[in-house]
mmCIF file of C-alpha atoms and ligand atoms in Angstrom:
data_model
loop_
_atom_site.group_PDB
_atom_site.id
_atom_site.type_symbol
_atom_site.label_atom_id
_atom_site.label_comp_id
_atom_site.label_asym_id
_atom_site.label_seq_id
_atom_site.Cartn_x
_atom_site.Cartn_y
_atom_site.Cartn_z
ATOM 1 C CA MET A 1387 -211.524 85.771 -83.724
ATOM 2 C CA PHE A 1388 -209.937 88.397 -81.614
ATOM 3 C CA VAL A 1389 -207.033 85.958 -80.076
ATOM 4 C CA GLU A 1390 -206.041 84.546 -83.559
ATOM 5 C CA LEU A 1391 -205.195 88.032 -84.807
ATOM 6 C CA VAL A 1392 -203.134 88.689 -81.796
ATOM 7 C CA ARG A 1393 -201.219 85.600 -82.304
ATOM 8 C CA LYS A 1394 -200.454 86.350 -85.776
ATOM 9 C CA ARG A 1395 -198.659 89.816 -84.973
ATOM 10 C CA ARG A 1396 -195.083 89.178 -84.690
ATOM 11 C CA SER A 1397 -192.345 91.667 -84.573
ATOM 12 C CA VAL A 1398 -191.486 92.099 -88.497
ATOM 13 C CA ARG A 1399 -187.767 93.043 -89.474
ATOM 14 C CA GLU A 1400 -187.585 92.545 -93.134
ATOM 15 C CA TYR A 1401 -190.053 94.133 -95.728
ATOM 16 C CA LYS A 1402 -190.939 94.532 -99.183
ATOM 17 C CA SER A 1403 -190.212 97.918 -100.672
ATOM 18 C CA ASP A 1404 -193.887 98.078 -101.639
ATOM 19 C CA PRO A 1405 -195.086 101.801 -100.463
ATOM 20 C CA VAL A 1406 -197.813 101.439 -97.547
ATOM 21 C CA PRO A 1407 -201.322 102.951 -98.775
ATOM 22 C CA ARG A 1408 -202.128 106.067 -97.021
ATOM 23 C CA GLU A 1409 -205.815 104.847 -96.605
ATOM 24 C CA MET A 1410 -204.159 101.787 -94.555
ATOM 25 C CA LEU A 1411 -201.986 103.915 -92.724
ATOM 26 C CA GLU A 1412 -204.650 106.022 -91.789
ATOM 27 C CA SER A 1413 -207.122 103.273 -90.700
ATOM 28 C CA CYS A 1414 -204.220 102.106 -88.318
ATOM 29 C CA VAL A 1415 -204.161 105.704 -86.733
ATOM 30 C CA GLU A 1416 -207.768 105.469 -86.334
ATOM 31 C CA ALA A 1417 -208.182 102.051 -84.595
ATOM 32 C CA ALA A 1418 -204.941 104.096 -82.339
ATOM 33 C CA ARG A 1419 -207.403 107.467 -81.770
ATOM 34 C CA TYR A 1420 -210.161 104.870 -80.081
ATOM 35 C CA ALA A 1421 -207.701 103.751 -77.386
ATOM 36 C CA PRO A 1422 -208.745 104.464 -73.683
ATOM 37 C CA THR A 1423 -206.367 107.388 -72.420
ATOM 38 C CA ALA A 1424 -206.353 108.328 -68.587
ATOM 39 C CA CYS A 1425 -208.530 111.087 -68.051
ATOM 40 C CA ASN A 1426 -209.521 110.910 -72.173
ATOM 41 C CA THR A 1427 -206.727 113.137 -72.743
ATOM 42 C CA GLN A 1428 -206.185 111.531 -75.920
ATOM 43 C CA CYS A 1429 -202.534 112.385 -75.958
ATOM 44 C CA CYS A 1430 -201.047 110.557 -78.571
ATOM 45 C CA ARG A 1431 -199.509 111.641 -81.530
ATOM 46 C CA PHE A 1432 -198.450 109.949 -84.833
ATOM 47 C CA PHE A 1433 -195.984 111.102 -87.339
ATOM 48 C CA ILE A 1434 -195.991 109.020 -90.198
ATOM 49 C CA VAL A 1435 -192.285 109.096 -92.020
ATOM 50 C CA GLU A 1436 -191.241 108.140 -95.352
ATOM 51 C CA GLY A 1437 -188.711 108.913 -97.856
ATOM 52 C CA ASP A 1438 -185.459 110.545 -97.099
ATOM 53 C CA LEU A 1439 -186.563 112.090 -93.832
ATOM 54 C CA LYS A 1440 -187.099 108.383 -92.643
ATOM 55 C CA ASN A 1441 -183.988 107.601 -94.163
ATOM 56 C CA ARG A 1442 -182.066 110.322 -91.867
ATOM 57 C CA ILE A 1443 -184.065 109.029 -88.837
ATOM 58 C CA VAL A 1444 -182.698 105.181 -89.258
ATOM 59 C CA GLN A 1445 -179.193 106.850 -90.118
ATOM 60 C CA GLU A 1446 -179.254 109.425 -87.293
ATOM 61 C CA CYS A 1447 -181.080 107.985 -84.448
ATOM 62 C CA LEU A 1448 -180.601 104.141 -84.735
ATOM 63 C CA GLY A 1449 -177.618 102.474 -85.066
ATOM 64 C CA GLU A 1450 -176.092 102.552 -81.075
ATOM 65 C CA PRO A 1451 -175.217 98.993 -79.747
ATOM 66 C CA PRO A 1452 -176.151 96.867 -78.235
ATOM 67 C CA VAL A 1453 -179.530 96.998 -80.768
ATOM 68 C CA PRO A 1454 -178.031 98.584 -83.806
ATOM 69 C CA ASN A 1455 -181.753 98.552 -85.609
ATOM 70 C CA ARG A 1456 -180.129 99.171 -89.013
ATOM 71 C CA TRP A 1457 -182.638 96.759 -90.548
ATOM 72 C CA ALA A 1458 -185.510 99.313 -90.141
ATOM 73 C CA LEU A 1459 -183.874 101.000 -93.258
ATOM 74 C CA GLN A 1460 -185.880 98.304 -95.238
ATOM 75 C CA ALA A 1461 -189.157 99.302 -93.718
ATOM 76 C CA PRO A 1462 -191.004 102.044 -95.963
ATOM 77 C CA VAL A 1463 -192.582 103.741 -93.147
ATOM 78 C CA ILE A 1464 -191.598 104.832 -89.611
ATOM 79 C CA VAL A 1465 -194.282 105.744 -87.306
ATOM 80 C CA VAL A 1466 -193.196 108.036 -84.182
ATOM 81 C CA LEU A 1467 -195.172 107.641 -81.366
ATOM 82 C CA ALA A 1468 -195.526 111.026 -79.493
ATOM 83 C CA THR A 1469 -197.522 111.954 -76.428
ATOM 84 C CA ALA A 1470 -198.465 115.805 -76.004
ATOM 85 C CA ARG A 1471 -198.029 115.187 -72.244
ATOM 86 C CA ASN A 1472 -200.965 117.463 -70.534
ATOM 87 C CA LEU A 1473 -199.958 119.344 -66.822
ATOM 88 C CA VAL A 1474 -202.526 117.848 -64.803
ATOM 89 C CA THR A 1475 -202.721 114.100 -65.516
ATOM 90 C CA HIS A 1476 -199.271 113.379 -66.963
ATOM 91 C CA ARG A 1477 -197.472 115.784 -64.613
ATOM 92 C CA LEU A 1478 -199.194 116.515 -61.332
ATOM 93 C CA ALA A 1479 -201.468 113.319 -61.016
ATOM 94 C CA ALA A 1480 -198.798 111.045 -62.218
ATOM 95 C CA GLY A 1481 -196.218 112.525 -59.655
ATOM 96 C CA LEU A 1482 -199.012 112.122 -57.466
ATOM 97 C CA LYS A 1483 -199.237 108.341 -58.093
ATOM 98 C CA GLY A 1484 -195.980 107.756 -59.273
ATOM 99 C CA ILE A 1485 -197.656 106.589 -62.544
ATOM 100 C CA ARG A 1486 -196.253 107.294 -66.091
ATOM 101 C CA TYR A 1487 -199.930 107.821 -67.497
ATOM 102 C CA ASP A 1488 -198.695 109.011 -70.929
ATOM 103 C CA LEU A 1489 -196.330 106.087 -71.191
ATOM 104 C CA VAL A 1490 -199.864 103.588 -70.493
ATOM 105 C CA ASP A 1491 -202.005 105.522 -73.110
ATOM 106 C CA SER A 1492 -199.016 105.565 -75.625
ATOM 107 C CA GLY A 1493 -198.592 101.748 -75.199
ATOM 108 C CA ILE A 1494 -201.880 100.944 -75.767
ATOM 109 C CA ALA A 1495 -202.613 103.303 -78.820
ATOM 110 C CA GLY A 1496 -199.589 102.054 -80.397
ATOM 111 C CA GLU A 1497 -200.474 98.122 -79.942
ATOM 112 C CA HIS A 1498 -204.045 99.392 -81.470
ATOM 113 C CA PHE A 1499 -201.923 100.736 -84.688
ATOM 114 C CA VAL A 1500 -200.333 97.374 -84.562
ATOM 115 C CA LEU A 1501 -203.189 95.178 -84.375
ATOM 116 C CA GLN A 1502 -204.674 97.248 -87.107
ATOM 117 C CA ALA A 1503 -201.598 96.874 -89.312
ATOM 118 C CA VAL A 1504 -201.851 92.833 -88.836
ATOM 119 C CA GLU A 1505 -205.539 93.225 -89.818
ATOM 120 C CA LEU A 1506 -204.570 94.673 -92.950
ATOM 121 C CA GLY A 1507 -201.748 92.521 -93.688
ATOM 122 C CA LEU A 1508 -199.010 94.632 -92.636
ATOM 123 C CA GLY A 1509 -196.099 93.983 -90.464
ATOM 124 C CA THR A 1510 -194.610 96.169 -87.721
ATOM 125 C CA CYS A 1511 -192.084 96.074 -85.008
ATOM 126 C CA TRP A 1512 -191.721 98.525 -82.046
ATOM 127 C CA LEU A 1513 -188.490 100.260 -81.775
ATOM 128 C CA GLY A 1514 -187.742 101.677 -78.251
ATOM 129 C CA TRP A 1515 -183.752 101.659 -78.850
ATOM 130 C CA PHE A 1516 -182.881 105.307 -80.542
ATOM 131 C CA LYS A 1517 -181.663 108.695 -80.017
ATOM 132 C CA LYS A 1518 -184.778 110.886 -78.368
ATOM 133 C CA LYS A 1519 -183.359 114.238 -78.564
ATOM 134 C CA ARG A 1520 -181.852 113.646 -82.137
ATOM 135 C CA LEU A 1521 -185.023 112.498 -83.279
ATOM 136 C CA LYS A 1522 -187.044 115.394 -81.474
ATOM 137 C CA LYS A 1523 -184.997 117.902 -83.148
ATOM 138 C CA LEU A 1524 -185.444 115.984 -86.707
ATOM 139 C CA LEU A 1525 -188.881 116.155 -86.525
ATOM 140 C CA ASP A 1526 -189.408 119.502 -84.514
ATOM 141 C CA ILE A 1527 -191.331 117.836 -81.923
ATOM 142 C CA PRO A 1528 -192.467 120.360 -79.230
ATOM 143 C CA ALA A 1529 -190.105 120.226 -76.463
ATOM 144 C CA GLY A 1530 -192.902 119.217 -73.534
ATOM 145 C CA TRP A 1531 -194.109 116.154 -75.615
ATOM 146 C CA ASP A 1532 -192.311 112.763 -75.100
ATOM 147 C CA VAL A 1533 -191.707 110.219 -77.751
ATOM 148 C CA PRO A 1534 -191.864 106.634 -76.092
ATOM 149 C CA ALA A 1535 -191.234 104.696 -79.329
ATOM 150 C CA MET A 1536 -191.261 104.516 -83.014
ATOM 151 C CA ILE A 1537 -192.993 101.511 -84.979
ATOM 152 C CA THR A 1538 -191.549 100.335 -88.412
ATOM 153 C CA VAL A 1539 -194.288 99.645 -90.903
ATOM 154 C CA GLY A 1540 -194.465 97.642 -94.478
ATOM 155 C CA PHE A 1541 -195.575 94.626 -95.892
ATOM 156 C CA PRO A 1542 -193.457 91.610 -94.556
ATOM 157 C CA LEU A 1543 -191.007 89.960 -96.631
ATOM 158 C CA ASN A 1544 -191.820 86.718 -95.257
ATOM 159 C CA GLU A 1545 -194.729 84.904 -93.752
ATOM 160 C CA PRO A 1546 -193.964 85.678 -89.825
ATOM 161 C CA GLY A 1547 -193.641 82.221 -87.678
ATOM 162 C CA ASP A 1548 -195.564 81.184 -84.524
ATOM 163 C CA LYS A 1549 -194.555 82.514 -81.231
ATOM 164 C CA ASP A 1550 -193.471 80.450 -78.322
ATOM 165 C CA ILE A 1551 -194.816 82.008 -75.227
ATOM 166 C CA LYS A 1552 -194.070 80.868 -71.610
ATOM 167 C CA PRO A 1553 -196.442 78.989 -69.831
ATOM 168 C CA VAL A 1554 -199.607 80.646 -68.548
ATOM 169 C CA ASP A 1555 -198.855 79.910 -65.261
ATOM 170 C CA GLY A 1556 -195.591 82.024 -65.024
ATOM 171 C CA ALA A 1557 -197.729 85.201 -65.866
ATOM 172 C CA VAL A 1558 -200.864 85.137 -63.931
ATOM 173 C CA GLU A 1559 -201.621 84.482 -60.253
ATOM 174 C CA TYR A 1560 -205.065 84.649 -58.783
ATOM 175 C CA ARG A 1561 -205.543 86.072 -55.437
ATOM 176 C CA ARG A 1562 -208.502 86.368 -52.891
HETATM 177 C C1 FMN B 1433 -191.658 98.755 -76.041
HETATM 178 C C2 FMN B 1433 -190.845 97.808 -77.327
HETATM 179 C C3 FMN B 1433 -189.481 98.359 -77.427
HETATM 180 C C4 FMN B 1433 -188.834 97.470 -78.498
HETATM 181 N N1 FMN B 1433 -187.832 97.822 -79.137
HETATM 182 C C5 FMN B 1433 -186.820 97.159 -79.937
HETATM 183 C C6 FMN B 1433 -185.951 97.560 -80.897
HETATM 184 O O1 FMN B 1433 -185.384 98.543 -80.551
HETATM 185 N N2 FMN B 1433 -185.301 96.738 -81.777
HETATM 186 C C7 FMN B 1433 -186.068 95.800 -82.076
HETATM 187 O O2 FMN B 1433 -185.394 95.071 -82.773
HETATM 188 N N3 FMN B 1433 -187.421 94.973 -81.258
HETATM 189 C C8 FMN B 1433 -187.832 96.052 -80.108
HETATM 190 N N4 FMN B 1433 -188.833 95.349 -79.956
HETATM 191 C C9 FMN B 1433 -189.605 94.239 -80.085
HETATM 192 C C10 FMN B 1433 -189.217 93.017 -79.306
HETATM 193 O O3 FMN B 1433 -188.134 92.602 -79.657
HETATM 194 C C11 FMN B 1433 -190.362 91.907 -79.500
HETATM 195 O O4 FMN B 1433 -191.576 92.052 -79.629
HETATM 196 C C12 FMN B 1433 -189.786 90.717 -78.819
HETATM 197 O O5 FMN B 1433 -188.745 90.067 -78.804
HETATM 198 C C13 FMN B 1433 -191.127 89.595 -78.833
HETATM 199 O O6 FMN B 1433 -191.059 89.229 -80.395
HETATM 200 P P1 FMN B 1433 -192.615 89.110 -81.118
HETATM 201 O O7 FMN B 1433 -192.897 90.811 -81.363
HETATM 202 O O8 FMN B 1433 -192.116 88.631 -82.400
HETATM 203 O O9 FMN B 1433 -193.657 88.649 -80.337
HETATM 204 C C14 FMN B 1433 -189.646 96.115 -78.542
HETATM 205 C C15 FMN B 1433 -190.838 95.782 -78.297
HETATM 206 C C16 FMN B 1433 -191.367 96.782 -77.681
HETATM 207 C C17 FMN B 1433 -192.700 96.279 -77.010
#
């Protein structure tokens, strides 16, 4: 059941050193590519980073208090989520409506990626506290693109525990 898969997803910050097979990563990207995007711009781009460059990302783009994120060094893969922003949808329409459609799009796509990773027995953790300018430079990402998040990927060292969630009453309001 889908809800079982969703419940299994936890942020994983300790990984085995085993590499992640390329087919697994590609299947996660495929799941992400099926995500809806505003005006179907399909603006999300995935940089899959391993090895020395991944370590440089951790050393040069993470590490700032109060969320040092140094644990990410253990992850065999970091996926850098980028959005190739489109003039009409992501600048004009977004400006008119005050909604960052590119951020909505990349959030949905990123979570598709994450849930497929869970399905394959992988662990992930979203990263939102990093030096964006430095990261864009390291990966040579075009100036007009945004980089809203990174996601660590690898085989979890431990079985993730259950998650406590706030009572649903606090999250939902019915109106008519
Ligand atoms: C947009 C976003 C950014 C996040 N940034 C970080 C981060 O920089 N470092 C980190 O350790 N966890 C980060 N997280 C993970 C959250 O801390 C985590 O999802 C939350 O505590 C709930 O735990 P769970 O994912 O195990 O359910 C981020 C999550 C999201 C969705």
